[in-house]
Coordinates of C-alpha atoms in Angstrom, one line a residue:
M1 CA 150.0 -159.8 -17.0
T2 CA 147.6 -162.7 -16.5
E3 CA 143.9 -161.8 -16.6
P4 CA 142.0 -162.6 -13.4
T5 CA 139.7 -165.6 -13.8
R6 CA 136.0 -164.7 -13.9
P7 CA 134.0 -166.0 -11.1
I8 CA 131.5 -168.9 -11.8
R9 CA 128.0 -167.3 -12.0
V10 CA 125.4 -169.5 -10.3
L11 CA 121.6 -169.3 -10.2
L12 CA 119.7 -171.0 -7.4
A13 CA 116.2 -172.3 -7.9
D14 CA 114.3 -173.7 -4.9
D15 CA 110.8 -172.9 -3.6
E16 CA 112.1 -173.0 0.0
A17 CA 113.8 -169.7 1.1
L18 CA 115.7 -171.4 3.8
I19 CA 117.3 -173.9 1.4
R20 CA 118.3 -171.1 -0.9
H21 CA 119.8 -169.2 2.0
G22 CA 121.8 -172.2 3.1
V23 CA 123.1 -172.9 -0.4
R24 CA 124.0 -169.3 -0.9
L25 CA 126.0 -169.2 2.3
I26 CA 127.9 -172.3 1.3
L27 CA 128.8 -170.9 -2.1
R28 CA 129.5 -167.4 -0.8
H29 CA 132.5 -168.8 1.1
A30 CA 133.8 -170.7 -1.9
E31 CA 136.5 -168.8 -3.8
G32 CA 135.6 -168.0 -7.4
I33 CA 131.8 -168.6 -7.2
D34 CA 129.1 -165.9 -7.3
V35 CA 125.4 -166.4 -6.7
V36 CA 123.9 -164.0 -9.2
A37 CA 120.2 -164.8 -9.0
E38 CA 117.6 -166.8 -6.9
A39 CA 114.3 -168.2 -8.1
A40 CA 111.4 -169.7 -6.2
D41 CA 110.0 -171.7 -9.1
G42 CA 111.2 -173.2 -12.4
Q43 CA 109.7 -170.5 -14.6
E44 CA 111.3 -167.8 -12.6
A45 CA 114.6 -169.7 -13.0
V46 CA 114.3 -169.6 -16.8
D47 CA 113.3 -165.9 -16.8
L48 CA 116.2 -164.9 -14.5
A49 CA 118.7 -167.1 -16.3
A50 CA 117.9 -165.2 -19.5
V51 CA 118.8 -161.9 -17.8
H52 CA 121.7 -162.9 -15.6
H53 CA 123.4 -165.5 -17.8
P54 CA 124.6 -167.9 -15.1
D55 CA 127.3 -170.5 -15.9
V56 CA 125.5 -173.0 -13.6
A57 CA 121.9 -173.3 -12.6
L58 CA 121.2 -175.3 -9.4
V59 CA 117.5 -176.4 -9.6
D60 CA 115.3 -178.3 -7.2
I61 CA 112.7 -180.7 -8.6
R62 CA 109.5 -180.0 -6.8
M63 CA 108.7 -176.4 -7.3
P64 CA 105.4 -174.6 -8.3
V65 CA 104.5 -173.1 -11.7
R66 CA 107.2 -175.2 -13.5
D67 CA 109.1 -177.9 -11.7
G68 CA 112.8 -178.3 -12.0
L69 CA 112.8 -181.2 -14.4
A70 CA 110.5 -179.3 -16.8
A71 CA 112.8 -176.3 -16.5
I72 CA 115.8 -178.1 -17.8
A73 CA 115.0 -177.9 -21.5
P74 CA 114.1 -174.2 -21.5
L75 CA 117.2 -173.4 -19.6
L76 CA 119.3 -175.3 -22.1
A77 CA 117.6 -173.5 -24.9
L78 CA 119.0 -170.1 -23.7
D79 CA 121.9 -168.5 -25.4
P80 CA 124.3 -168.8 -23.6
A81 CA 122.9 -171.8 -21.9
P82 CA 123.9 -172.6 -18.3
R83 CA 125.0 -176.0 -17.1
V84 CA 122.0 -177.4 -15.2
V85 CA 122.6 -179.4 -12.0
V86 CA 119.6 -180.8 -10.2
L87 CA 119.9 -180.3 -6.4
T88 CA 117.1 -182.2 -4.6
T89 CA 116.0 -184.5 -1.8
F90 CA 114.4 -186.9 -4.3
G91 CA 117.0 -189.2 -5.8
D92 CA 114.6 -191.9 -7.0
E93 CA 115.4 -193.6 -10.4
P94 CA 112.7 -191.8 -12.5
N95 CA 113.9 -188.4 -11.4
V96 CA 117.5 -189.2 -11.9
L97 CA 117.0 -190.7 -15.4
R98 CA 114.7 -188.0 -16.6
A99 CA 117.1 -185.3 -15.5
L100 CA 119.9 -186.9 -17.4
R101 CA 117.7 -187.5 -20.4
E102 CA 116.7 -183.8 -20.4
G103 CA 120.3 -182.8 -20.6
A104 CA 121.2 -182.0 -17.0
A105 CA 124.9 -181.9 -16.4
G106 CA 124.5 -183.5 -13.0
F107 CA 122.3 -184.7 -10.1
L108 CA 123.1 -183.9 -6.5
L109 CA 121.3 -184.8 -3.2
K110 CA 120.9 -182.0 -0.7
D111 CA 122.5 -184.2 2.0
D112 CA 125.8 -184.6 0.0
G113 CA 127.6 -181.9 2.0
P114 CA 129.0 -178.4 1.4
Q115 CA 132.2 -179.5 -0.2
E116 CA 130.5 -181.8 -2.6
L117 CA 128.2 -178.9 -3.6
I118 CA 131.1 -176.6 -4.2
T119 CA 133.0 -179.3 -6.2
A120 CA 129.9 -180.0 -8.2
V121 CA 129.5 -176.3 -9.2
R122 CA 133.1 -176.1 -10.3
S123 CA 133.0 -179.4 -12.1
A124 CA 129.8 -178.5 -14.0
A125 CA 131.2 -175.1 -15.0
A126 CA 134.3 -176.8 -16.3
G127 CA 132.1 -179.0 -18.5
D128 CA 132.3 -182.2 -16.5
S129 CA 129.3 -184.4 -15.5
V130 CA 128.4 -184.5 -11.8
L131 CA 126.6 -187.3 -10.1
S132 CA 125.9 -187.7 -6.4
P133 CA 127.5 -190.8 -4.9
G134 CA 124.0 -191.5 -3.5
V135 CA 122.5 -192.0 -6.9
T136 CA 125.4 -193.6 -8.7
G137 CA 124.0 -197.1 -7.8
T138 CA 120.7 -196.1 -9.4
V139 CA 122.3 -195.2 -12.7
I140 CA 124.6 -198.2 -12.7
A141 CA 121.7 -200.6 -12.1
R142 CA 119.7 -199.1 -14.9
M143 CA 122.7 -199.3 -17.3
L144 CA 123.3 -202.9 -16.4
R145 CA 119.6 -203.8 -17.0
S146 CA 119.7 -202.0 -20.4
G147 CA 122.9 -203.7 -21.4
A148 CA 124.7 -200.3 -21.8
A149 CA 127.5 -201.5 -19.6
D150 CA 128.4 -204.4 -21.9
D151 CA 130.6 -202.5 -24.4
P152 CA 133.1 -205.2 -25.6
A153 CA 135.8 -202.6 -26.4
Q154 CA 135.5 -201.2 -22.8
A155 CA 135.5 -204.7 -21.3
A156 CA 138.7 -205.6 -23.1
L157 CA 140.5 -202.6 -21.5
A158 CA 139.1 -203.2 -18.0
D159 CA 141.8 -205.7 -16.8
E160 CA 144.7 -203.5 -18.1
R161 CA 143.3 -200.4 -16.5
V162 CA 142.7 -201.9 -13.1
S163 CA 146.1 -203.5 -13.1
R164 CA 147.5 -200.0 -12.5
L165 CA 145.7 -199.7 -9.2
T166 CA 147.1 -200.5 -5.7
A167 CA 145.3 -203.0 -3.5
R168 CA 143.6 -200.2 -1.5
E169 CA 142.6 -198.4 -4.7
R170 CA 141.0 -201.7 -5.9
D171 CA 139.1 -201.9 -2.6
V172 CA 137.8 -198.3 -3.1
L173 CA 136.9 -199.0 -6.7
A174 CA 134.8 -202.0 -5.6
M175 CA 132.9 -199.8 -3.3
L176 CA 132.4 -197.2 -6.0
G177 CA 130.8 -200.0 -7.9
Q178 CA 128.4 -200.5 -5.0
G179 CA 127.4 -196.8 -5.2
L180 CA 128.9 -196.0 -1.8
S181 CA 129.6 -192.3 -0.9
N182 CA 133.0 -191.2 0.2
Q183 CA 131.8 -191.1 3.8
A184 CA 130.5 -194.6 3.6
I185 CA 133.8 -195.8 2.1
A186 CA 135.7 -194.0 4.8
D187 CA 133.6 -195.7 7.5
R188 CA 133.9 -199.1 6.0
L189 CA 137.7 -198.9 5.6
A190 CA 138.3 -196.9 8.8
I191 CA 140.1 -194.1 7.0
G192 CA 139.5 -190.4 6.6
V193 CA 137.2 -188.9 3.9
G194 CA 140.2 -186.9 2.6
T195 CA 142.1 -190.1 2.1
V196 CA 139.1 -191.6 0.2
K197 CA 139.0 -188.6 -2.1
T198 CA 142.7 -189.0 -2.8
H199 CA 142.1 -192.7 -3.7
V200 CA 139.1 -191.8 -5.9
G201 CA 141.2 -189.2 -7.8
A202 CA 143.9 -191.7 -8.3
I203 CA 141.4 -194.3 -9.6
L204 CA 139.9 -191.9 -12.1
D205 CA 143.3 -190.9 -13.3
K206 CA 144.8 -194.4 -13.6
T207 CA 141.7 -195.9 -15.3
G208 CA 141.0 -193.0 -17.6
S209 CA 137.6 -192.6 -16.1
S210 CA 136.1 -189.0 -16.1
T211 CA 133.4 -189.7 -13.5
R212 CA 132.5 -192.0 -10.6
V213 CA 129.9 -193.6 -12.8
Q214 CA 132.5 -194.7 -15.4
A215 CA 134.7 -196.1 -12.6
A216 CA 131.8 -197.9 -11.1
L217 CA 131.0 -199.5 -14.5
L218 CA 134.6 -200.6 -14.7
A219 CA 134.2 -202.3 -11.3
H220 CA 131.0 -204.1 -12.5
R221 CA 132.7 -205.3 -15.7
L222 CA 135.4 -207.0 -13.6
G223 CA 133.0 -208.3 -11.0
L224 CA 134.6 -206.3 -8.2
S225 CA 131.4 -204.8 -6.8
G226 CA 130.0 -208.1 -5.6

């Protein structure tokens, strides 16, 4: 007899009670996800995580006592350590880059939508990186400026990987390279968001990319993103 899968345990940290309530409602209706604790500041998040052992900690940035970015390292020092995903309104470059440098598994914007939040929690719990489409462009631009996107070995594989894509998938890949969200891509191509998600999944599979950022870098290497 197969053992039932344990629900993903989530801790919410946000100083706004209404935000916590809204996120909790979204996750409550997602199969296999349990919100096990809520914190109103970063220090409380660390304290509660030590007691409740969440798999994923969703943390805001601007909170009293200890902000979300300063809470990342203490959360990751716990045993077991949760996967930390920053969930915030503030997607500016310093916040994104600091969160990733501190070891966050992902960075989401609060306006990304319920399904994106649910998917992010599941992806983070599975060990994947999570990056909001709204901040993909920020990360890509920084990597291009630093030269991190100029890996010769990766560049050599770019043409072969992209040759596997259909014409429409190439169009979507180019828009990923521009940092567009699924909704923005759907609007531009006059197709449904669900169709965009299908194309993105096919792109990641065919190109061997594990994240949207990797696919976007591929688009930049080939000059597809304009």
